[in-house]
CSV table of C-alpha atoms and ligand atoms in Angstrom, one decimal:
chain,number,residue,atom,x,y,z
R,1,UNK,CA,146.7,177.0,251.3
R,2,UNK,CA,148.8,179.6,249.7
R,3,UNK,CA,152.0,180.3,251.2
R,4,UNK,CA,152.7,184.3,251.8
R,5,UNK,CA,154.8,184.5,249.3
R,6,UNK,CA,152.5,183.7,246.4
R,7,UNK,CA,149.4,184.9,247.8
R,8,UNK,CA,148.6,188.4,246.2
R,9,UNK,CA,147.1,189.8,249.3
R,10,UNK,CA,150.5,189.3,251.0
R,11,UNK,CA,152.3,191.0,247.8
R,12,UNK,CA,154.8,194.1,248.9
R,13,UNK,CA,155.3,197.2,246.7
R,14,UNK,CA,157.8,199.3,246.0
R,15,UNK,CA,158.2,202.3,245.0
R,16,UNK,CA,161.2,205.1,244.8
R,17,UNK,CA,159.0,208.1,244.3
R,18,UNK,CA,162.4,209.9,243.6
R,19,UNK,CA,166.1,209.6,243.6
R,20,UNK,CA,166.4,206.6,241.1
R,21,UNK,CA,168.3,209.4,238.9
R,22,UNK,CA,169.7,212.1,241.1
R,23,UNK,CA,171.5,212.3,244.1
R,24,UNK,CA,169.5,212.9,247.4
R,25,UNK,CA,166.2,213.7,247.7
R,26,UNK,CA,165.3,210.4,248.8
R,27,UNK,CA,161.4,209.6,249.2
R,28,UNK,CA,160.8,205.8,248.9
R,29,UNK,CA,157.4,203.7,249.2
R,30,UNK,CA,156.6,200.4,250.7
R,31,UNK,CA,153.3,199.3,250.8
R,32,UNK,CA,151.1,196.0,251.4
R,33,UNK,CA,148.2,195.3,249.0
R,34,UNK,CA,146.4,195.2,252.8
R,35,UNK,CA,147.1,199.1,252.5
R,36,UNK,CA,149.8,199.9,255.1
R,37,UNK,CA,152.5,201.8,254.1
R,38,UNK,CA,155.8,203.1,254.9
R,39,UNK,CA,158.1,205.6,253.8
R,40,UNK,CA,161.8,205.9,253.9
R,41,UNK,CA,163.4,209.5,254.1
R,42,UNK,CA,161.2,212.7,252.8
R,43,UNK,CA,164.6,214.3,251.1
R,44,UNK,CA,164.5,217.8,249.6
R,45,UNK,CA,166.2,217.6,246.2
R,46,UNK,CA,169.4,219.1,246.7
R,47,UNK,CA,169.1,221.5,243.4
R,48,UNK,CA,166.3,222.7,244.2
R,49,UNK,CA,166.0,226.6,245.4
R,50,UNK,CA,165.6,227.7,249.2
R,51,UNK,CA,162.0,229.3,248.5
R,52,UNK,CA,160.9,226.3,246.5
R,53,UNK,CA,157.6,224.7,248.5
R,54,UNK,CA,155.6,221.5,247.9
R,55,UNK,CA,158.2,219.3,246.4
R,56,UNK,CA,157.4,215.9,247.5
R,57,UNK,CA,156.9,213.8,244.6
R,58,UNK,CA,153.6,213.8,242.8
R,59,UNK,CA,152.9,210.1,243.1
R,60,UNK,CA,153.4,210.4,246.3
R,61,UNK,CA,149.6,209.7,248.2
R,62,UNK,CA,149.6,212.2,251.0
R,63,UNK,CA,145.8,211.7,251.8
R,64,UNK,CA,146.1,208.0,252.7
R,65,UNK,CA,147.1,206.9,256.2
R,66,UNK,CA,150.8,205.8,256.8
R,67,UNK,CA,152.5,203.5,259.5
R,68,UNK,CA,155.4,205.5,259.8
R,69,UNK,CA,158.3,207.7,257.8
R,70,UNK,CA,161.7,206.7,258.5
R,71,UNK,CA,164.6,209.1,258.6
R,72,UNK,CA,167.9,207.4,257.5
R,73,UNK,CA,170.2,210.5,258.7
R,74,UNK,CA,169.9,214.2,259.4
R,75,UNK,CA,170.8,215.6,256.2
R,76,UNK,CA,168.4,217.8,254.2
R,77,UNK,CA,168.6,215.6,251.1
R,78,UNK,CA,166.6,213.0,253.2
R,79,UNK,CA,164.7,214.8,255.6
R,80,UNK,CA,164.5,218.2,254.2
R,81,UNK,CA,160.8,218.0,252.9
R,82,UNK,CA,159.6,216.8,256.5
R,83,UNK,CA,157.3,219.9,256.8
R,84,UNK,CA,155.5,219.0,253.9
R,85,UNK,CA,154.7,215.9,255.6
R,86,UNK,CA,151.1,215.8,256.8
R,87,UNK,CA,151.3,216.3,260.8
R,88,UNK,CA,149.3,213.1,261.8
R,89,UNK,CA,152.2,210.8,260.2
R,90,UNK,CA,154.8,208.8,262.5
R,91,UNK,CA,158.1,209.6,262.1
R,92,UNK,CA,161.2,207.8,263.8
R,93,UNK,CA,165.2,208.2,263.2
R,94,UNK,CA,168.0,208.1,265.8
R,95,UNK,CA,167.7,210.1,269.2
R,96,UNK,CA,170.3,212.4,267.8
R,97,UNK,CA,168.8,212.9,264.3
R,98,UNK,CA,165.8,214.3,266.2
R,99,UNK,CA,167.8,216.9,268.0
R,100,UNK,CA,169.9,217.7,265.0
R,101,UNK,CA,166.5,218.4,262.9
R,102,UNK,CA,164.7,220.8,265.7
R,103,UNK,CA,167.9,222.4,265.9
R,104,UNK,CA,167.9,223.2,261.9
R,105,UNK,CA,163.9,224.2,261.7
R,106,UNK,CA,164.2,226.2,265.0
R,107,UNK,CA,167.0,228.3,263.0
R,108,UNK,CA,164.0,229.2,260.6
R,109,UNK,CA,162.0,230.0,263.6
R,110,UNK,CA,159.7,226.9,262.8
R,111,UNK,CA,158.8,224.1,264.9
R,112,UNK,CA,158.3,220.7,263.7
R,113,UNK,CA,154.3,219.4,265.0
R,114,UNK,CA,154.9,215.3,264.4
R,115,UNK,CA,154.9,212.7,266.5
R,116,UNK,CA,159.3,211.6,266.4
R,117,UNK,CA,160.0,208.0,267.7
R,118,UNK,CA,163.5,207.2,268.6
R,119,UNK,CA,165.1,203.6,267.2
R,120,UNK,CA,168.0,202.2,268.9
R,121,UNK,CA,170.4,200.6,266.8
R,122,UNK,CA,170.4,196.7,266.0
R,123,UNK,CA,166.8,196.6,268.0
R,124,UNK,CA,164.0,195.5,266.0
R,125,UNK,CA,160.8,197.9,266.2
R,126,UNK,CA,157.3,196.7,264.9
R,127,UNK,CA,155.7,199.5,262.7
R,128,UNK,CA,152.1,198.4,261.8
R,129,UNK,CA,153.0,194.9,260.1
R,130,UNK,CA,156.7,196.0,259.3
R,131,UNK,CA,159.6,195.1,261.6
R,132,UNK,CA,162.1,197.7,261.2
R,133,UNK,CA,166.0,196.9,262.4
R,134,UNK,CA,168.0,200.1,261.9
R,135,UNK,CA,171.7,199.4,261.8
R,136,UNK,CA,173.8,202.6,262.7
R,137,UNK,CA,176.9,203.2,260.3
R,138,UNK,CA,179.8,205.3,259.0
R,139,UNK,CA,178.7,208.6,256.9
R,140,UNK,CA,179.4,212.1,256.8
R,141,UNK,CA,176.1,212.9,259.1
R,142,UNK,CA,175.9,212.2,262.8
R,143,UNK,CA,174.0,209.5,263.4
R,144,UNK,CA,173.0,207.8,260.4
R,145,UNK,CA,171.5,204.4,260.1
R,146,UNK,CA,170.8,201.6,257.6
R,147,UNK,CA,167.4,199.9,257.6
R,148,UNK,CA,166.4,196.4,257.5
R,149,UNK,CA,162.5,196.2,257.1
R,150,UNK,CA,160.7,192.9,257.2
R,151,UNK,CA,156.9,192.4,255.7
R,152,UNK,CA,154.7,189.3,254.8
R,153,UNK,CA,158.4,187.4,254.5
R,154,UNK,CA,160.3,189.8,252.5
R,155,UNK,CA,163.1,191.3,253.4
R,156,UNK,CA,164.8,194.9,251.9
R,157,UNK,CA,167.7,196.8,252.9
R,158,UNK,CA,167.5,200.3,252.6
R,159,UNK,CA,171.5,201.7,252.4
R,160,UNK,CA,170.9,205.2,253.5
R,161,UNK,CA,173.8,206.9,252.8
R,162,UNK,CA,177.3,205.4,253.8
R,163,UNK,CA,181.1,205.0,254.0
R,164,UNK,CA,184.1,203.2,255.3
R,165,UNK,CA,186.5,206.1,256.0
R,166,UNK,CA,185.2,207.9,258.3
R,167,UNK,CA,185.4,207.7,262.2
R,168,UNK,CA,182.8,204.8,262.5
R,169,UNK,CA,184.6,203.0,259.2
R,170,UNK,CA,184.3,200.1,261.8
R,171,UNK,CA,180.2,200.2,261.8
R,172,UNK,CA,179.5,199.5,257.6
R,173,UNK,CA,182.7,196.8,258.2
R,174,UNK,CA,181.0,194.6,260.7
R,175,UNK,CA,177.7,195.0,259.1
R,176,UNK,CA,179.8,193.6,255.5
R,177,UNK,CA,181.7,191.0,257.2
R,178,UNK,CA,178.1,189.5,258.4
R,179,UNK,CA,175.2,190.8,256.6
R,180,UNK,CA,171.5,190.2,256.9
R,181,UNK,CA,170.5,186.8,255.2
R,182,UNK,CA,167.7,186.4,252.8
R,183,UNK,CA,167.4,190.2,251.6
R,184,UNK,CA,164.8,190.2,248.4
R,185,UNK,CA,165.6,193.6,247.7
R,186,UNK,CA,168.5,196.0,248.7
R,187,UNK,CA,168.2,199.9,247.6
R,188,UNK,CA,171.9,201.3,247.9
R,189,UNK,CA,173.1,204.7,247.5
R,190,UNK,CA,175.7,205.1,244.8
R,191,UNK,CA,176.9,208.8,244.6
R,192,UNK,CA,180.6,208.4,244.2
R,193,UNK,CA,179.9,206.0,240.7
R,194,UNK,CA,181.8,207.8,238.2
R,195,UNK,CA,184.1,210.3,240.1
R,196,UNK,CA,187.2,209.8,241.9
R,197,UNK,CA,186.4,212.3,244.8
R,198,UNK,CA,189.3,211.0,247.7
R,199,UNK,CA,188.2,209.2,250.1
R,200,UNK,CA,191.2,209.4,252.5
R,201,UNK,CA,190.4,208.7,256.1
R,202,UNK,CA,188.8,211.0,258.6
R,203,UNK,CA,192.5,209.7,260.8
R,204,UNK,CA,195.3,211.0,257.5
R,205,UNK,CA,192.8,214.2,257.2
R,206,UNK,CA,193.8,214.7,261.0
R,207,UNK,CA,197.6,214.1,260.3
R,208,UNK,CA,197.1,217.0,257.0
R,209,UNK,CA,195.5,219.5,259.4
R,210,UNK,CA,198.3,218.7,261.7
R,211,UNK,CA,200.9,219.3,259.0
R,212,UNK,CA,199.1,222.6,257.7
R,213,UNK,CA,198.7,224.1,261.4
R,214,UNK,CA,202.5,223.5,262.2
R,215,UNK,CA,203.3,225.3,258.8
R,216,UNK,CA,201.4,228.0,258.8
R,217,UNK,CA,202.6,231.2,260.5
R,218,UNK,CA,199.4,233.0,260.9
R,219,UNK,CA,195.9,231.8,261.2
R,220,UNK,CA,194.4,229.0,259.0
R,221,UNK,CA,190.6,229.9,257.9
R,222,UNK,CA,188.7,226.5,257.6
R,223,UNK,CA,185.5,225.8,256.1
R,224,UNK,CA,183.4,223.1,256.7
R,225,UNK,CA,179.7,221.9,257.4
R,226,UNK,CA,179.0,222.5,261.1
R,227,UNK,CA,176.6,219.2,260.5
R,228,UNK,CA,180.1,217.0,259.5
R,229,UNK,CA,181.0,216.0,263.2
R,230,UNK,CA,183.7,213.6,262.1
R,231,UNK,CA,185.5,217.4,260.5
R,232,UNK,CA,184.7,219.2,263.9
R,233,UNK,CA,186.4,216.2,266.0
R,234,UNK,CA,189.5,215.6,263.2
R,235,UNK,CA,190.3,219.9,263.5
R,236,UNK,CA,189.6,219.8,267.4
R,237,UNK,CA,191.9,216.8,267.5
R,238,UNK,CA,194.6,218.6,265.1
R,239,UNK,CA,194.4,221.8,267.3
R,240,UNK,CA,195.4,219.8,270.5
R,241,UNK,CA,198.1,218.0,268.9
R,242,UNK,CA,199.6,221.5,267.2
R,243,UNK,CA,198.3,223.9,270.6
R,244,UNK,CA,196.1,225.9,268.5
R,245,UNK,CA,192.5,226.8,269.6
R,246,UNK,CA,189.7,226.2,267.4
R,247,UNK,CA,186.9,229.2,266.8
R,248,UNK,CA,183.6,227.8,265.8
R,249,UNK,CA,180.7,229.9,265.5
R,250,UNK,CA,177.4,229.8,267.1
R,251,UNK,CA,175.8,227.6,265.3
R,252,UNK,CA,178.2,224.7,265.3
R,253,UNK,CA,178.5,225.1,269.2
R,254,UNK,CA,174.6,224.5,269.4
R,255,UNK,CA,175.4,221.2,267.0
R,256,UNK,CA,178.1,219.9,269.3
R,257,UNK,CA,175.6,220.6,272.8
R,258,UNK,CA,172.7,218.8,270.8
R,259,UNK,CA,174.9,216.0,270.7
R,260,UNK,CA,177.1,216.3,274.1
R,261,UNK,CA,175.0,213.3,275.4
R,262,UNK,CA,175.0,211.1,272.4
R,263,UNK,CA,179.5,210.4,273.0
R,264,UNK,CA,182.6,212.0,273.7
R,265,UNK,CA,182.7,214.9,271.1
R,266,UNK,CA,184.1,218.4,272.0
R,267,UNK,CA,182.0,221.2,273.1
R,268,UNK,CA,181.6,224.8,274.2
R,269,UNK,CA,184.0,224.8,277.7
R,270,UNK,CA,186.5,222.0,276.7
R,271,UNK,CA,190.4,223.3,276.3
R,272,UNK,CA,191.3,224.9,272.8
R,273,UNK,CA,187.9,225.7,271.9
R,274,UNK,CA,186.0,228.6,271.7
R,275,UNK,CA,183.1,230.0,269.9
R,276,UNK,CA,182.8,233.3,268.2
R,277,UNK,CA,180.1,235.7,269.0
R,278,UNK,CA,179.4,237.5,266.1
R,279,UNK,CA,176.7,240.6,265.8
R,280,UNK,CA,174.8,238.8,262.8
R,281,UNK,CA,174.5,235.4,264.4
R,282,UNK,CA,173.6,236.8,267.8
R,283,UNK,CA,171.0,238.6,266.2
R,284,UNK,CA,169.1,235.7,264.6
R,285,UNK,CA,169.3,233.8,268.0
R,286,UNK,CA,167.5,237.0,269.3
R,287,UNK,CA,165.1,237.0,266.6
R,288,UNK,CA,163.8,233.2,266.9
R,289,UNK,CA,163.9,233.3,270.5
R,290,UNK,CA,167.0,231.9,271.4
R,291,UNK,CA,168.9,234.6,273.3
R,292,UNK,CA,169.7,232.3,276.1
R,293,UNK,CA,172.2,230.2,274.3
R,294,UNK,CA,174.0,233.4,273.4
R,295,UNK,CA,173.9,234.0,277.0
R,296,UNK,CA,175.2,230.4,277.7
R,297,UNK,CA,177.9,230.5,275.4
R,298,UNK,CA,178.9,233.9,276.4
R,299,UNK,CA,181.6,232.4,279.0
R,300,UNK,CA,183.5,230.4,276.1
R,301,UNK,CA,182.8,233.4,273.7
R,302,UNK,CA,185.4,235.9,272.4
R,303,UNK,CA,184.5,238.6,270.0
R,304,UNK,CA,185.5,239.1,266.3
R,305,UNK,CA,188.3,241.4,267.3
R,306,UNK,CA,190.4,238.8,269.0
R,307,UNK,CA,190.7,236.9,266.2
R,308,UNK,CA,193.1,239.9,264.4
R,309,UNK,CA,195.5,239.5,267.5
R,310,UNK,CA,198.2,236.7,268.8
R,311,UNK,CA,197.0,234.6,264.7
R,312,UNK,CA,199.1,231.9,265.1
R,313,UNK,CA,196.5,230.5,268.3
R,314,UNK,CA,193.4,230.1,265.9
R,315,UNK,CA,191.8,228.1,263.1
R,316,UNK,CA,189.0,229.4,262.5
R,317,UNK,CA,186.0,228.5,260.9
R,318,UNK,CA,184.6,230.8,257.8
R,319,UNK,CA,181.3,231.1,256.0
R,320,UNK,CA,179.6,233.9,254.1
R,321,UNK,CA,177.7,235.1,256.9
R,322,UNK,CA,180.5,235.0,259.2
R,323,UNK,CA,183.0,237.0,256.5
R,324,UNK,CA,180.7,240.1,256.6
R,325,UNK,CA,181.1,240.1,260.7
R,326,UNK,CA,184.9,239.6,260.6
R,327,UNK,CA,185.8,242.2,258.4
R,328,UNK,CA,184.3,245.3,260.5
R,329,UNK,CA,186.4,244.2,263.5
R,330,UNK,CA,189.9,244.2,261.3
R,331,UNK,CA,189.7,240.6,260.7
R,332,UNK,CA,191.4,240.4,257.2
R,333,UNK,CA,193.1,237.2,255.5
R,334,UNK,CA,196.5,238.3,254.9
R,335,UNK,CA,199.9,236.6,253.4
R,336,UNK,CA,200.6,234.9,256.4
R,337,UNK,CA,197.1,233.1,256.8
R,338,UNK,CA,196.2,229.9,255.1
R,339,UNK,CA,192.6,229.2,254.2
R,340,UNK,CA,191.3,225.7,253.3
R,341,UNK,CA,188.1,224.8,252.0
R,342,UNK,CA,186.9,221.2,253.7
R,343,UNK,CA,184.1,220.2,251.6
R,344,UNK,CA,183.0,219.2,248.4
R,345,UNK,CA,185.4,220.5,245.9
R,346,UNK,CA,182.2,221.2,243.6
R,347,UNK,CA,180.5,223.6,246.2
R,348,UNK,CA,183.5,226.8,245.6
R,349,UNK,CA,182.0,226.5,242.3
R,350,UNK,CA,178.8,228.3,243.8
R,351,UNK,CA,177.8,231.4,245.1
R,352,UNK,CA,179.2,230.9,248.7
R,353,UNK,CA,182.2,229.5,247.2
R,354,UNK,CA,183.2,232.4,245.1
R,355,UNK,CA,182.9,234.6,248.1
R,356,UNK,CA,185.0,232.8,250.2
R,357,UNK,CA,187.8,231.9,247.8
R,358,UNK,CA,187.7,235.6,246.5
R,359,UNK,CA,188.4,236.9,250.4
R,360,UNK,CA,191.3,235.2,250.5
R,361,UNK,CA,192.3,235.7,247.3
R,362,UNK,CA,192.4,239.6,247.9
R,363,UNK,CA,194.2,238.7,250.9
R,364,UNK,CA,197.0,237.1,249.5
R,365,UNK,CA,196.2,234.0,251.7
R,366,UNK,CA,197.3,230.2,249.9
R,367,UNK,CA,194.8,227.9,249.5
R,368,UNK,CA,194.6,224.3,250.8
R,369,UNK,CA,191.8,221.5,249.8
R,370,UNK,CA,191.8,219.1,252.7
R,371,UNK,CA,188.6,217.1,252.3
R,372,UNK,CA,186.8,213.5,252.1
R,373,UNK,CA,184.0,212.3,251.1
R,374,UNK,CA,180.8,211.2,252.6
R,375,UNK,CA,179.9,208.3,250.9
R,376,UNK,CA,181.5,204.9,249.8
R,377,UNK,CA,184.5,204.9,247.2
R,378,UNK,CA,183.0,203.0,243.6
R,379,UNK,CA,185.0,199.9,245.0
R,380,UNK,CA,183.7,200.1,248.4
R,381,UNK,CA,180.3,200.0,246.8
R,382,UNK,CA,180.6,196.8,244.9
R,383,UNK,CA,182.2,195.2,247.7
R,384,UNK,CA,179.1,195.8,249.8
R,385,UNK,CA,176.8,195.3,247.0
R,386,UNK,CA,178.4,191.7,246.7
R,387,UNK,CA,178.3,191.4,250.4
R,388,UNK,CA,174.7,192.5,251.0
R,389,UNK,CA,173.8,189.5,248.4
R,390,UNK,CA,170.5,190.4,247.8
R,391,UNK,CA,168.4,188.8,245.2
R,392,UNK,CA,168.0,192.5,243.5
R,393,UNK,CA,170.1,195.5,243.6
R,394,UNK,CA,167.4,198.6,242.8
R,395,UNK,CA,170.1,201.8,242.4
R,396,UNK,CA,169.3,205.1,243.6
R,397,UNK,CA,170.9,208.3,244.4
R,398,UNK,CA,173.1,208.7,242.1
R,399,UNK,CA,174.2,209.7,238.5
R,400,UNK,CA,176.1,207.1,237.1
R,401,UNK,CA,174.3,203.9,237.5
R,402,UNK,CA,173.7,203.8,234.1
R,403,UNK,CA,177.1,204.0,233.1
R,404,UNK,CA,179.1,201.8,235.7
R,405,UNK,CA,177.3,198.4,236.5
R,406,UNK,CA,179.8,196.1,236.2
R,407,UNK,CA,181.0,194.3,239.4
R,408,UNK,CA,177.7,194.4,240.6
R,409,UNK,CA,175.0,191.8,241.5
R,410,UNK,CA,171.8,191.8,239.2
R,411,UNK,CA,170.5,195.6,239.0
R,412,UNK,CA,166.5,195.8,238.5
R,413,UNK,CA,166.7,199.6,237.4
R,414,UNK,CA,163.6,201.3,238.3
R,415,UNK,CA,162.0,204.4,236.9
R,416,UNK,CA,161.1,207.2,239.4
R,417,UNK,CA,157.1,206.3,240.5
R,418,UNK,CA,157.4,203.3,239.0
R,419,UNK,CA,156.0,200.7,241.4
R,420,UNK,CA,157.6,197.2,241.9
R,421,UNK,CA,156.1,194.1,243.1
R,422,UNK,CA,158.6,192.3,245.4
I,1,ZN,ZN1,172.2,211.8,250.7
I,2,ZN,ZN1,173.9,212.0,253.7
């Protein structure tokens, strides 16, 4: 009798139907010649313009049945096409990723009509004939996991996206210093190949913000992704240290209630925090039908206007959108005020960017860039890489893999759609 692993009805396939080239847009294939199937992350590609429809990937079957789609982490670039997924097809992720995603599509006034399951980290979940073990870890997005998934005795390790400087540095380090044994295939993110973004920790970010709020006379403008938790807890945490108060807007305040129950983090109510209430963003709650949190938030609300008074209390956050509700209530950047940009250097390079910087600019304001990023360092990634052990590396999400291979254990380089047998 043939043992599974050379009996071609027990063979497992995969397949990255994109992101072997480019960074996020994740869709990836598993599949048993018995015909189940599972797929990890349905990412929109992150060029890809906000009107754009149908973009999962061609070779993608949508008309067959599938066991279940797993979401590594709530970020657009691997859940973004979720929509487009047809409405009869499992999905599970984290407890928190679920909240984090209704909360994004009810801001589009949509609603979401799948099936979510919620994983628990380090518990094993049988999907059809795949066991499933997502591993929670360190990245940018609340509440993002890695995935062990076992079928007909193989074993891949799917990297989702990661660090080791962030607040949960001590998640990805435990899962290095004793990895999964046996893994055939591991599929690891690699975004940082080929740049030297920082990757500082979330903890000397803190002691930066801390340096920049005692320095500044006036206000410091901050912008940053309402989604990046670890940035909301390292300004709250600055603010407390220096007795400034932090201003988020609406939006981020509905983030950190989302995730009020999911561990410590600061919210609407807690000391040194308050949340703007601004015209523009009042009125799109109103439009989707979300009034009521305006309402709730009203009692830890100040307006616009008190932002332009007492400036050496606030750091406050800035967008676009929120720019074009400070300025009618006298809320200009002016010589005294700092303004630091807290993302990706490459994003003031766009649109939003531009805007921003040029705001402060006429302002006379100084600039600050006090950032880290998301994913691994190039070093952290062969380190884990090595760790991980597996039998084949297949790269994805990224640009460089082409380039920068040494250091790591033997690459099988895959095309996107190009299936591989395990
Ligand atoms: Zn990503
Ligand atoms: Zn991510």
């Amino acid at each position: 009798m043939n043992s599974p692993r050379d009996n071609p009805k027990s063979e497992v396939h995969l397949t990255v139907h994109r992101a072997t080239h480019q960074i996020g847009g994740n869709c990836i294939e598993l599949s048993t010649a018995d015909g189940h199937r599972i797929i990890l992350d349905v990412g929109r590609p992150l060029e890809a313009p906000q009107d754009a429809r149908h973009l999962l990937p061609k070779s993608l079957d949508l008309a067959g049945a599938v066991d279940g789609v797993l979401i590594s982490h709530p970020h657009q670039d691997h859940y973004g096409l979720l929509e487009d997924v047809p409405a009869g097809w499992p999905i599970y992720c984290g407890a928190a990723t679920e909240r984090l995603i209704r909360l994004s599509s009810a801001i589009f006034g949509k609603e979401l009509p799948h099936a979510f399951h919620s994983w628990k980290s380090g518990h094993a979940l049988q999907i059809g004939p795949f066991t499933v073990t997502p591993m929670l870890i360190d990245h940018s997005a609340f509440d993002a996991y890695m995935v062990l998934i076992e079928v007909h005795g193989k074993r891949v390790l799917y990297s989702g996206d990661f660090r080791t400087h962030g607040r949960k540095s001590a998640l990805t380090k435990r899962l290095m210093a004793a990895p999964p044994k046996n893994v055939d295939v591991l599929l690891m993110e690699g975004t940082n190949l080929g740049s030297d973004k920082p990757c500082t920790t979330e903890g000397d970010l803190e002691d930066a913000f801390v340096d920049l709020f005692r320095s500044t006379a006036g206000r410091v403008f901050v912008a940053w992704s309402a989604q990046n938790v670890d940035r909301t807890v390292t300004l709250y945490r600055a603010c407390l240290k220096t007795g400034r108060t932090l201003v988020i807007d609406l939006y981020t305040a509905e983030v950190m209630e989302a995730l009020a129950g999911f561990g410590k983090l600061p919210r609407p109510g807690w000391k040194n925090l308050k949340v703007v209430v601004t015209s523009a963003f009042a009125r799109m709650y109103r439009r989707t039908g979300r009034e009521a949190f305006v309402e709730q938030m009203a009692p830890h609300g100040i307006p616009a206007a008190k932002l332009a008074e007492t400036p050496e209390r606030w750091v406050v956050m800035v967008r676009p959108s929120l720019i074009r509700d400070y300025v009618p209530k006298g809320v200009t950047p002016n010589a005294d005020d700092v303004w630091c940009w807290s993302m990706w250097r490459g994003y003031l390079g766009n649109e939003d960017g531009a805007l921003v910087s040029k705001w402060f600019k006429d302002g006379g304001s100084r600039a600050d860039h006090i950032h880290t990023s998301g994913h691994a360092s190039p070093s952290v990634l062969r380190s884990f890489a090595n760790a991980m052990n597996a039998k084949q590396l297949v790269p994805i999400h990224g640009v460089a893999w082409d380039e920068d291979t040494t250091g790591f254990p033997s690459i099988r380089r895959l095309a996107d759609g190009e299936p591989m047998v395990i």
